[in-house]
Coordinates of C-alpha atoms in Angstrom, one line a residue:
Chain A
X921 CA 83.0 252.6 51.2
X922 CA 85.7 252.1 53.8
X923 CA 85.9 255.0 56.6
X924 CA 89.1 256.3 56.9
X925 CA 89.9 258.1 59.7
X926 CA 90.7 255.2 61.9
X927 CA 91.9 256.1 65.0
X928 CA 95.8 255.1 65.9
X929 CA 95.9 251.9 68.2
X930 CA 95.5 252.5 71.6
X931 CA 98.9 251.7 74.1
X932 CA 97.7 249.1 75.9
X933 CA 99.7 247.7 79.4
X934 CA 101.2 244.3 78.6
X935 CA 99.0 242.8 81.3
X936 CA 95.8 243.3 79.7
X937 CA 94.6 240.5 77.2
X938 CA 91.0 240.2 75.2
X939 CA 89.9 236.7 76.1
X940 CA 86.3 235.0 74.7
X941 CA 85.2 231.7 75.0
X942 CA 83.4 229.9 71.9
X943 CA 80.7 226.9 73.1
X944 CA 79.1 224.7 70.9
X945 CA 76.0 223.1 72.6
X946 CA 74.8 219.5 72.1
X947 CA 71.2 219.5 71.2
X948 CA 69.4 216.6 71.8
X949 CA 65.3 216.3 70.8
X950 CA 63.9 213.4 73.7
X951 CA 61.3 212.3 71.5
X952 CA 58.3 209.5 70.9
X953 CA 57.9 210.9 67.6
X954 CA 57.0 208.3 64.7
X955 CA 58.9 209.9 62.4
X956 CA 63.2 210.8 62.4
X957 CA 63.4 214.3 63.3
X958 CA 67.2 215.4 62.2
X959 CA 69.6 217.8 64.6
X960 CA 69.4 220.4 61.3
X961 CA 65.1 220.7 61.7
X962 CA 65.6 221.0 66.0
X963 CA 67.8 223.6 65.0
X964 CA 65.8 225.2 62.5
X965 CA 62.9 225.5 65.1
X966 CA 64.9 226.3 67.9
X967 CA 66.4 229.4 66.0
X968 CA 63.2 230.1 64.8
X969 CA 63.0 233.6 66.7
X970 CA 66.3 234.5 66.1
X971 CA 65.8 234.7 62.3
X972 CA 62.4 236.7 63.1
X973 CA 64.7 239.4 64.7
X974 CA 67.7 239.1 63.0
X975 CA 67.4 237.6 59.1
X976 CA 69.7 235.5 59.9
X977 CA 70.5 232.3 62.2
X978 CA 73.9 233.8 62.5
X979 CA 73.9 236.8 64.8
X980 CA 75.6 239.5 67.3
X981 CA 73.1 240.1 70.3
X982 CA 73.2 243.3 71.8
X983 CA 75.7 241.7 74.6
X984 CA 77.8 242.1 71.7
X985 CA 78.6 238.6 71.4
X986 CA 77.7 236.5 69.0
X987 CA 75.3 233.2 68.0
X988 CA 74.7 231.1 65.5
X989 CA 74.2 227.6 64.1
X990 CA 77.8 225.8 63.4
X991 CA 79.0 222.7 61.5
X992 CA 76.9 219.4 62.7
X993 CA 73.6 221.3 63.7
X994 CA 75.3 222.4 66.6
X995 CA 74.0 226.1 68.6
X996 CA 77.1 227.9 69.1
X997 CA 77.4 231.0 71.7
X998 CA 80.5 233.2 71.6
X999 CA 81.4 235.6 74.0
X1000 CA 81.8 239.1 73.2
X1001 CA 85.8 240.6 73.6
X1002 CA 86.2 240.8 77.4
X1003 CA 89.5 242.0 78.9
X1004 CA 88.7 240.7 82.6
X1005 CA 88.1 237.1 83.4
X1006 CA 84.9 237.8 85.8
X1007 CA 83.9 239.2 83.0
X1008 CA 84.6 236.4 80.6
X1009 CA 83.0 233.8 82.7
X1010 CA 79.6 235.8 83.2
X1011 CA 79.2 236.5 79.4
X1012 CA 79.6 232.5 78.7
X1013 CA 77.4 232.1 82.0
X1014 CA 75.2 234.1 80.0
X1015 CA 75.2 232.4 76.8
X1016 CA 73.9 229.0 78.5
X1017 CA 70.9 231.4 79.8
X1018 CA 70.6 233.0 76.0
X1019 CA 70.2 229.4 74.3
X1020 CA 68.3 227.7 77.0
X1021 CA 65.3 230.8 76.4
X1022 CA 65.1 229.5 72.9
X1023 CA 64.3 225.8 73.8
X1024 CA 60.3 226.8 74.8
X1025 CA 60.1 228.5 71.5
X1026 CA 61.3 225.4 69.7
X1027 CA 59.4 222.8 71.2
X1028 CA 56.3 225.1 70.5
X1029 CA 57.0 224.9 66.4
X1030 CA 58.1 221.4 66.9
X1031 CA 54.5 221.0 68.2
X1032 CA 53.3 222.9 65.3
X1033 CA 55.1 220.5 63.3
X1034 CA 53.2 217.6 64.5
X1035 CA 56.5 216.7 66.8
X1036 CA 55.8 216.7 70.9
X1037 CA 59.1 216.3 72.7
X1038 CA 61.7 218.2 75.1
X1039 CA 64.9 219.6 73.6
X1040 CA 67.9 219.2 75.9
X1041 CA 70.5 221.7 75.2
X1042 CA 74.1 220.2 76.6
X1043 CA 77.3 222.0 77.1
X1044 CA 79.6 219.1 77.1
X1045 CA 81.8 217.8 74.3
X1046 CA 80.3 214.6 73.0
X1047 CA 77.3 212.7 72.0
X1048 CA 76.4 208.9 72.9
X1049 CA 78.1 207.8 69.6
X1050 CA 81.4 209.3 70.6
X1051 CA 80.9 212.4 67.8
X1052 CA 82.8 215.8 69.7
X1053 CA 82.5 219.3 69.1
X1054 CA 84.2 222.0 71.3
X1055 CA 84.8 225.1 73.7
X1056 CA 87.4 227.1 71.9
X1057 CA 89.2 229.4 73.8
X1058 CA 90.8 232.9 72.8
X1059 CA 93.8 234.8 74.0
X1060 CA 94.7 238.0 71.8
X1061 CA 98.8 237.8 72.3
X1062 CA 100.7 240.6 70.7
X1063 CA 102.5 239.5 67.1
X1064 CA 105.6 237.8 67.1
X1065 CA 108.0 236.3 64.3
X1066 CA 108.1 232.8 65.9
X1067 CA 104.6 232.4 66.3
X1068 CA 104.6 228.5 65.6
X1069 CA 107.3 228.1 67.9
X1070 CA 105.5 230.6 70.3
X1071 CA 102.1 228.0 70.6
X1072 CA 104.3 224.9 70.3
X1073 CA 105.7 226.0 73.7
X1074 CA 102.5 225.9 75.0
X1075 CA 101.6 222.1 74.2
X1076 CA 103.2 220.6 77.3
X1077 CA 101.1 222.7 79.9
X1078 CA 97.6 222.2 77.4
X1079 CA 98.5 218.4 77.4
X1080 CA 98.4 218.4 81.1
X1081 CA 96.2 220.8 82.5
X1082 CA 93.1 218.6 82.0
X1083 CA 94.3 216.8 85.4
X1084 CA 92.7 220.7 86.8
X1085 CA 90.3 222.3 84.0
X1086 CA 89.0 219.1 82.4
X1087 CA 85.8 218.5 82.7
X1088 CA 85.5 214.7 84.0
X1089 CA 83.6 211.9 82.3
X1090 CA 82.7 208.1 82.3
X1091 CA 84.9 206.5 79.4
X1092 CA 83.2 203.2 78.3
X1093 CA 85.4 200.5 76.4
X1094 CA 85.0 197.3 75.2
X1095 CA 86.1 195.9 78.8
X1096 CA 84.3 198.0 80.6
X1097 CA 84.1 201.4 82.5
X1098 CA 86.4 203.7 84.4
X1099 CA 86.2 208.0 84.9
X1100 CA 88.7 209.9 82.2
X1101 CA 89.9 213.5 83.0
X1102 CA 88.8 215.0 79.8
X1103 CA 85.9 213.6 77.5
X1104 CA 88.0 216.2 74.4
X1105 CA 91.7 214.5 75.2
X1106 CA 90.5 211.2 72.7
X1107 CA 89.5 213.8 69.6
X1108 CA 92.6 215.4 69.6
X1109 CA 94.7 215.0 66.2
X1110 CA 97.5 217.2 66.2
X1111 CA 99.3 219.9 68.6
X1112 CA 99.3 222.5 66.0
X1113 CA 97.2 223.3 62.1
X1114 CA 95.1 225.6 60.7
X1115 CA 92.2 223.6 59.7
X1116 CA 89.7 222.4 62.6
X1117 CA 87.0 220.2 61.4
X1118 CA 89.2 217.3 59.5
X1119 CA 92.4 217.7 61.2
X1120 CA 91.4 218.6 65.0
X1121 CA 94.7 220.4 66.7
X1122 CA 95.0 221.4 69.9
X1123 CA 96.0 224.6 68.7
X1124 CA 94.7 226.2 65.6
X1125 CA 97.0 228.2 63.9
X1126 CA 95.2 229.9 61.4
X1127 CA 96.1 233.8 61.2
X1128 CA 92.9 235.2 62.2
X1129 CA 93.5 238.4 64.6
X1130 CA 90.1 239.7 64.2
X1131 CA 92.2 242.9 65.1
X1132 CA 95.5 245.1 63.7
X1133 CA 97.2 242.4 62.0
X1134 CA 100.5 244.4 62.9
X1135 CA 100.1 244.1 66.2
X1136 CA 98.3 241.2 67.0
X1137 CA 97.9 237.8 66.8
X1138 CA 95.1 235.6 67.9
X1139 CA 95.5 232.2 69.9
X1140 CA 92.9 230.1 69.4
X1141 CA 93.2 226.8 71.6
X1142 CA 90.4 223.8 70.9
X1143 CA 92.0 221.3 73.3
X1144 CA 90.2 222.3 76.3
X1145 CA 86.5 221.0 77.9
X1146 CA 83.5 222.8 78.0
X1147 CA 83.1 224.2 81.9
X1148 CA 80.5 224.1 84.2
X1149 CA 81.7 225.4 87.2
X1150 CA 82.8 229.1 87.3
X1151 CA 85.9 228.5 89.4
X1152 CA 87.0 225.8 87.0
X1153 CA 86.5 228.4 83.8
X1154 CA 88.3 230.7 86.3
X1155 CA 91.1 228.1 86.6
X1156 CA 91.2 226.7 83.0
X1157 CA 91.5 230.6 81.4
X1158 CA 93.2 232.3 84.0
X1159 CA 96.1 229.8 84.4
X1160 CA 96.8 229.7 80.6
X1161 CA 96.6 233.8 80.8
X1162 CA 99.6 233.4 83.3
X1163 CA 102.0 231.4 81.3
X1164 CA 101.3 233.0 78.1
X1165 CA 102.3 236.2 80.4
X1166 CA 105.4 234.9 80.8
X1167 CA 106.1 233.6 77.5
X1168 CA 105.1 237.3 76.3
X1169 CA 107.5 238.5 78.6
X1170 CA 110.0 236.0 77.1
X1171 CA 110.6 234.3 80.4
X1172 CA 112.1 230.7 79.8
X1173 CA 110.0 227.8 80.0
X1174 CA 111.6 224.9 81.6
X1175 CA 112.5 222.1 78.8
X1176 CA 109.4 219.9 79.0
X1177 CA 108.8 219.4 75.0
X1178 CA 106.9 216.3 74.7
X1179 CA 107.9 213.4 73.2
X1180 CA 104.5 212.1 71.7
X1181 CA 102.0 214.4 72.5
X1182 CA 99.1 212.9 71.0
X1183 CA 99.9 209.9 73.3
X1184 CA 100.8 212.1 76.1
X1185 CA 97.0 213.4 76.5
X1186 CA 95.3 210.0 76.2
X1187 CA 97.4 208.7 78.7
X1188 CA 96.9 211.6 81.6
X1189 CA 92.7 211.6 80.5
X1190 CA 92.4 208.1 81.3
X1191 CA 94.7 207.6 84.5
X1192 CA 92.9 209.4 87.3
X1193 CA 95.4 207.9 89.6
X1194 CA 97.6 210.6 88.3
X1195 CA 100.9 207.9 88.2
X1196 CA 100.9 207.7 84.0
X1197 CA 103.9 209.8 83.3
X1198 CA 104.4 211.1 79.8
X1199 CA 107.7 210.8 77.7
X1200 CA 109.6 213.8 76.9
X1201 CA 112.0 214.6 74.8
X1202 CA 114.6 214.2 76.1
X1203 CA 113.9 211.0 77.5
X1204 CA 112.7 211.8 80.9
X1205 CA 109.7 210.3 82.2
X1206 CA 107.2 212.9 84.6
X1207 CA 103.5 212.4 85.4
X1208 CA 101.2 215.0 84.9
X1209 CA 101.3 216.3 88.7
X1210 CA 104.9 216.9 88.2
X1211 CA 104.7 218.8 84.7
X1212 CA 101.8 221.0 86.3
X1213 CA 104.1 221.8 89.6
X1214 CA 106.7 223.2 86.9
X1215 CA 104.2 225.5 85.9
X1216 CA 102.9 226.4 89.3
X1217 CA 106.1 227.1 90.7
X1218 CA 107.5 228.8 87.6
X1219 CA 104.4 231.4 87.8
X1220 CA 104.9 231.7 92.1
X1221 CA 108.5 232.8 91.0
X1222 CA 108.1 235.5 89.1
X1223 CA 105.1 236.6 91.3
X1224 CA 105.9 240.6 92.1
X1225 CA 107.7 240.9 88.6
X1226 CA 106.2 239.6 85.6
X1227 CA 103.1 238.6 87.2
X1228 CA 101.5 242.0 89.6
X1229 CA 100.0 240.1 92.5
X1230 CA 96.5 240.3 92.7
X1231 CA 93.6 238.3 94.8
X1232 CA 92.5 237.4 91.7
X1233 CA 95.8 235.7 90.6
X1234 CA 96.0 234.4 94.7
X1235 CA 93.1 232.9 93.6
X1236 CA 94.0 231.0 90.7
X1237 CA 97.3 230.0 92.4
X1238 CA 95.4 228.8 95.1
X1239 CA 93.0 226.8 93.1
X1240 CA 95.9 225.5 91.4
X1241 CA 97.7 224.2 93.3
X1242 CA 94.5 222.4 95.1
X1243 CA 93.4 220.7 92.4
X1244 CA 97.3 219.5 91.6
X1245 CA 97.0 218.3 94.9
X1246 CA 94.2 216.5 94.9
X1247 CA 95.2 214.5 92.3
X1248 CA 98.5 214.0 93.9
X1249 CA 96.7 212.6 96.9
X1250 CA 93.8 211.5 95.3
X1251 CA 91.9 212.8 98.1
X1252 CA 89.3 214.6 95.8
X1253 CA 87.5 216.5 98.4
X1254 CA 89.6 219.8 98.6
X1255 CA 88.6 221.0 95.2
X1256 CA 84.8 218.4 94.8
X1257 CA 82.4 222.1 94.9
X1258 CA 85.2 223.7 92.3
X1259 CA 86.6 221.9 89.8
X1260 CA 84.2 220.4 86.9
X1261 CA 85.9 216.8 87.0
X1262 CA 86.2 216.3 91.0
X1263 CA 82.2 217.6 91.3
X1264 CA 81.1 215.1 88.4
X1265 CA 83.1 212.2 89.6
X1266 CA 81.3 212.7 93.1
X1267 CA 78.1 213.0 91.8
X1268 CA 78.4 210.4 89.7
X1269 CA 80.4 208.0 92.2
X1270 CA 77.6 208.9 94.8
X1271 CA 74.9 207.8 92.3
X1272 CA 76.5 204.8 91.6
X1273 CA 76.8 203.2 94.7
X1274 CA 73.2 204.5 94.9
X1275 CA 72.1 202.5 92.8
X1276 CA 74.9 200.0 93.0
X1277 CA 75.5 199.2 89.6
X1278 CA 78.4 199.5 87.2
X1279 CA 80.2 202.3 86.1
X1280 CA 78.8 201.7 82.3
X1281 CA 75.1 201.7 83.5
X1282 CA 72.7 203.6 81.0
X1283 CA 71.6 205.8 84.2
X1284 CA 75.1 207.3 85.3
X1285 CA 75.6 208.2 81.3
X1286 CA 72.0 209.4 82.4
X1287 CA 72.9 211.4 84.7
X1288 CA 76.1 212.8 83.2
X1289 CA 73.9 214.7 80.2
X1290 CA 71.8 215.7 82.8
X1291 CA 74.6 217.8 84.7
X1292 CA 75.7 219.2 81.2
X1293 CA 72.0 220.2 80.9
X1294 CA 72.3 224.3 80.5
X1295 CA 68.3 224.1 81.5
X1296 CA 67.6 225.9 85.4
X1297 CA 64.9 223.5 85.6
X1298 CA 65.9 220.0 84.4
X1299 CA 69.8 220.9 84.2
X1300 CA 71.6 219.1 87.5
X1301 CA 74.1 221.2 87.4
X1302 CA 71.9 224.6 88.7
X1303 CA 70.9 222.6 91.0
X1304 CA 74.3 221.4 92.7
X1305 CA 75.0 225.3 92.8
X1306 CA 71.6 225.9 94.1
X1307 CA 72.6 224.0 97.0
X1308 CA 76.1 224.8 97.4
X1309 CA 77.8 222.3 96.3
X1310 CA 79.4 224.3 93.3
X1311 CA 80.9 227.1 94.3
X1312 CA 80.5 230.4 91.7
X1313 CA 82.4 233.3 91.2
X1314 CA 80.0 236.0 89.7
X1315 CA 76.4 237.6 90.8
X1316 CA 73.3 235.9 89.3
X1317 CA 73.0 240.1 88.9
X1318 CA 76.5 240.6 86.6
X1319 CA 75.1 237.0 84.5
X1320 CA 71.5 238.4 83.8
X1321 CA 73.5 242.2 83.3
X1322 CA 75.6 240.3 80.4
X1323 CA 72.7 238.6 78.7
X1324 CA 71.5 242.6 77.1
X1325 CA 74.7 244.8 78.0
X1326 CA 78.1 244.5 76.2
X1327 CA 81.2 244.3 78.1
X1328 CA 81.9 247.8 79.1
X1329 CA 86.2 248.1 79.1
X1330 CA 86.6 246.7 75.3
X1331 CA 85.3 247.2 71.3
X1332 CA 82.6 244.8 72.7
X1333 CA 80.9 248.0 74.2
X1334 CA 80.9 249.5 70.4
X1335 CA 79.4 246.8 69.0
X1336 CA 76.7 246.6 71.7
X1337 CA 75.6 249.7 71.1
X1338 CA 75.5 249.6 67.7
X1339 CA 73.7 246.8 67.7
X1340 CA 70.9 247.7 70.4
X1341 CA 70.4 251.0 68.5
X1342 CA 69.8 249.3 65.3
X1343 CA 67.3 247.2 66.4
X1344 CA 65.4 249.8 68.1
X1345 CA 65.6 251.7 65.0
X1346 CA 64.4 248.9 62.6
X1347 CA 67.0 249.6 60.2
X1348 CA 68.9 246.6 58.9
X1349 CA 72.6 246.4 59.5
X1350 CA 75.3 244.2 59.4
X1351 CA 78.0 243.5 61.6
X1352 CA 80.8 240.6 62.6
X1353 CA 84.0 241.4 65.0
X1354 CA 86.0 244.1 63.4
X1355 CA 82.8 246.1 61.4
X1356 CA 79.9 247.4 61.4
X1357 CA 77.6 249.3 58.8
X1358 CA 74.1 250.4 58.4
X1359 CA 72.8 248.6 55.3
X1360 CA 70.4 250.0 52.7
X1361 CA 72.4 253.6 52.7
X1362 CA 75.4 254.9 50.8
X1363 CA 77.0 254.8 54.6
X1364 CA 80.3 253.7 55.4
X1365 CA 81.5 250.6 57.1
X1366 CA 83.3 251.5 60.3
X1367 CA 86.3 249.1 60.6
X1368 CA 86.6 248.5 64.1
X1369 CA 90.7 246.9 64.3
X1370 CA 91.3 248.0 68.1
X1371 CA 89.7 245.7 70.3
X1372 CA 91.0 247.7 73.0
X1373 CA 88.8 250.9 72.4
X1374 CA 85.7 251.5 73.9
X1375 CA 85.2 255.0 72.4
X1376 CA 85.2 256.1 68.7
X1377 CA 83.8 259.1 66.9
X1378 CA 82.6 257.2 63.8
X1379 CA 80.5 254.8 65.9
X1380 CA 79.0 257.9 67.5
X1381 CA 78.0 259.1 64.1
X1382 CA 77.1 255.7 63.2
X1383 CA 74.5 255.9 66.3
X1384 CA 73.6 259.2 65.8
X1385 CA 72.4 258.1 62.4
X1386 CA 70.2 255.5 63.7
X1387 CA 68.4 257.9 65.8
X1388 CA 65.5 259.5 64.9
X1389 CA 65.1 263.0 64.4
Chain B
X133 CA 75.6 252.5 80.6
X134 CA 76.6 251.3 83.7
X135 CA 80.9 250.6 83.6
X136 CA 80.8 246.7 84.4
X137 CA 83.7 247.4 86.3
X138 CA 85.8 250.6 86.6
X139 CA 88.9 250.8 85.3
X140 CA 92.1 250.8 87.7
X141 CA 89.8 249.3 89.9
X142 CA 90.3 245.5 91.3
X143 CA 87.4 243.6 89.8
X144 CA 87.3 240.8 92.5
X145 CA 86.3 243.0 94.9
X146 CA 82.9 242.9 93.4
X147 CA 82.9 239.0 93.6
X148 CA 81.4 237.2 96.8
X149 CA 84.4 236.1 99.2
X150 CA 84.7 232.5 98.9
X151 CA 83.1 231.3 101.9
X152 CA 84.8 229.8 104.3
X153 CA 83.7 225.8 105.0
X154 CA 81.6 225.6 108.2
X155 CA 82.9 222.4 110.5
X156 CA 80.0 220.3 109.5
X157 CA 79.7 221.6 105.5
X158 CA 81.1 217.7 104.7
X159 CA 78.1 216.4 106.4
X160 CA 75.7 219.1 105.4
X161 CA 76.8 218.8 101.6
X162 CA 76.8 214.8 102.0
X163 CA 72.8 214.9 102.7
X164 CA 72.1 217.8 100.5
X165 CA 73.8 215.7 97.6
X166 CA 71.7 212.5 98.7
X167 CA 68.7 214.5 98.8
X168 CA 69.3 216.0 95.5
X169 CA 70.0 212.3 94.3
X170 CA 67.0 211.0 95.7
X171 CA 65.3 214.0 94.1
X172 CA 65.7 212.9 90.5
X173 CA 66.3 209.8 90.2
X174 CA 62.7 208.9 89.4
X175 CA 63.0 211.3 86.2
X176 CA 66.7 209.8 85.6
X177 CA 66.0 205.9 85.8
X178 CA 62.9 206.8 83.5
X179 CA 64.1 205.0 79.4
X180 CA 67.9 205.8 80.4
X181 CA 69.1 203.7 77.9
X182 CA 67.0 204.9 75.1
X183 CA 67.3 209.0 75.8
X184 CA 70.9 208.2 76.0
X185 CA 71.2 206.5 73.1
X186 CA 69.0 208.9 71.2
X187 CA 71.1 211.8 71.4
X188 CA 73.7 211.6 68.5
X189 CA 74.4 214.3 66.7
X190 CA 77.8 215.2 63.8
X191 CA 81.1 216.4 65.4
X192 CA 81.7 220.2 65.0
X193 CA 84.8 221.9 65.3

């Protein structure tokens, strides 16, 4: 039984958006085991305790946010609806803490199982046999007729803004070595579908608002890297925010339709120089510098209109334009504590001449899973911020805060609730984004289609329920 | 619960100031990233190849 009385959408100012961020971790078992050990039994182990607690290796925390084990053995966090972008980056901030506190669990039953190794968890994009899987990001945009035409605009600026937000890597070929922008560029299929695993778009299309279908619509973009660095999750989310702003508020785009853009993106990953200039349709010829300048410039003008001016949006100007800059100059040392690629490629470059050895050496590819480590301890990445040198935008406070507490300002904080009390009640339940529902009783399923609204009567009854007398 | 952050309120004035770059932070950050290097090195050098080549696992989405 459906409840009924659901509340009228909220009216919600054009400038607010859900966002969440979808990670699927690499997990890699460092073994001397005798015997083949497959991804499927690491995960089985390593989700061990989450069944215990939850039935289920497919569960909302009480963050609100949800975890589970996807396609390929692969740990996948996603962050609970958050409506500001600090808060978006501590809640995936705290999924790389929630999965790294299962690893000493699973190495336990693995040593149960007769197994003794370390379980590395990685947020990156591939494996050593080239195999990818990705950070999927989510914009809730308000329903539209032309909604193909709508994300096809937004191909030119996704092509290109790797050469800001990607996340850096060592590219090996069969003649050697050199650093790409973006490890994800090379698995890209399509611009635009709705499937994900056998045609892999940069967009997928497939009409799933979790939200009032009426009013909403869902954009779901799979092109981008995995983040390390907060400024460069800042950067990566907060600069598509903006242009999707003004597309919303139908400001014109300027003509920059790509002729080939499965081409285009190959071509900008692997050209650090930043001089590989991509065709367009209409014949022109611009390098990626010059297609993200458009989009700088385009957002600076309608700064004070469109887009309210706020430090935060200073911010991601700012950054912006650095990291543009940098490659324009390839002087890399304006944005090296910031952005994922820049910090790598030093780290890396420094390692290298270290140990003064080729780019392909086993020990920079080494080194490279090693940054993507989500581990305090063994991960290099905590380190580097540990001692400065990657900046971060939120309070170790607000990332250990979002590890039990649901985002406060959205239907995350409903779910939260609901969640924590039902676990302190010991009642089963079930749950996924849009309901929720106290099994074993004749109760109704609350249908949650505002993601906007924090506050709802039936969830209140819902909780009241759970309580104890 | 605590609100995470107020409505009407501007969030980033919860968040640390970006901190301005001393005059010698390209030095200071040079030796800390050396240090750093020279800090795990020993652990990375240690079967690269093989924990590299060990870590294959199916494509997700």
């Amino acid at each position: 039984m459906l409840s009924t009385d659901i509340p009228p959408p909220l009216d919600v100012d054009p400038a607010r958006r859900i966002f969440g961020l979808e990670t699927e971790f690499g997990l890699h078992l460092d073994t001397g085991a005798a015997r083949p050990v497959t991804p499927e039994e690491v995960a089985g182990h390593l989700f061990h305790s989450v069944v215990q607690w939850g039935r289920s290796s497919n569960v909302f925390l009480p963050n609100a946010s949800r975890l589970y084990i996807d396609v390929g053995a692969h740990p996948e966090y996603a962050t609970a609806e958050c409506d500001t972008l600090t808060d978006l980056i501590a809640y995936d901030k705290a999924g790389e803490r929630i999965v790294h506190d299962l690893v000493a669990g699973g190495e336990e039953r693995l040593r149960a199982a007769g197994v003794e190794g370390t379980i590395h968890l990685y947020k990156n994009n591939t494996d050593s046999a080239g195999n990818s899987y990705g950070c999927h990001e989510n914009y809730l945009v308000r329903r539209r007729a032309d909604f193909k035409a709508f994300a096809s605009a937004l191909l030119p600026f996704l092509v290109t803004r790797q050469i800001v937000a990607g996340a850096g890597t060592i590219t090996r070929t069969p003649s050697g070595a050199h650093y790409s922008f973006s490890p994800r560029a090379d698995h890209m299929w399509e611009g635009l579908s709705s499937a994900t695993t056998r045609s892999r778009p940069m967009i997928n299309t497939r009409d799933e608002p979790h939200a009032n279908a009426e009013l909403y619509r869902r954009m779901h973009v799979i092109v981008g890297d995995s983040t390390m660095a907060e400024p460069t999750t800042l950067l990566k989310v907060g600069a598509t925010d903006l242009i999707l702003r003004l597309m919303e508020a139908r400001v014109v785009l300027p003509e920059l339709t790509l002729a080939r853009e499965m081409q285009a993106i190959r071509d900008v990953a692997h050209d650090l120089s930043g001089k590989a200039t991509v065709e367009l349709a209409d014949g022109r010829r611009l390098t990626a510098v010059e297609v993200q300048q458009q989009y700088i410039d385009l957002v600076r003008s309608h700064l004070g209109g469109v887009i309210a001016p706020t430090e935060e949006v200073d911010r991601i100007l700012d950054l912006w334009q650095r990291g543009v800059d940098a490659v324009r100059t390839q002087d890399f040392s304006g944005v090296e504590t910031e952005l994922d690629w820049a910090i790598k490629h030093r780290l890396v470059m420094r390692y290298r001449e270290r140990l003064g050895c080729d780019l392909d050496d086993a020990r920079l590819a080494r080194l490279e899973l090693a940054f993507h480590d989500v581990s305090p301890e063994r991960g290099v990445f905590s380190r580097l911020q540990d001692q400065g040198l990657a900046r971060r935008i939120v309070s170790e406070a607000d990332i250990q805060r979002a590890m039990t507490v649901a985002p406060q300002t959205t239907r995350a904080r409903l779910r939260g609730a609901f969640v924590t009390r039902a676990l302190e009640s010991g009642r089963d339940f079930t749950v996924d984004w849009v309901h929720l529902k106290i099994a074993g009783s004749s109760g109704t399923t609350v249908l949650l289609k505002d993601p906007f609204r924090t506050e709802d009567a039936r969830v209140d009854a819902l909780l009241d329920a759970l309580n104890p007398a | 619960m605590a609100q995470l952050n107020a409505q009407g309120q501007p969030y980033e004035d919860d968040a640390p100031e970006p901190e301005a770059p001393a005059p010698a932070a390209a030095t200071a950050s040079t030796d800390a990233l050396d240090d750093l290097l020279a800090e795990i090195d020993g652990s990375l050098q240690v079967n690269a190849e093989q924990f590299v080549r060990s870590f294959v696992q199916k494509g997700g989405q």
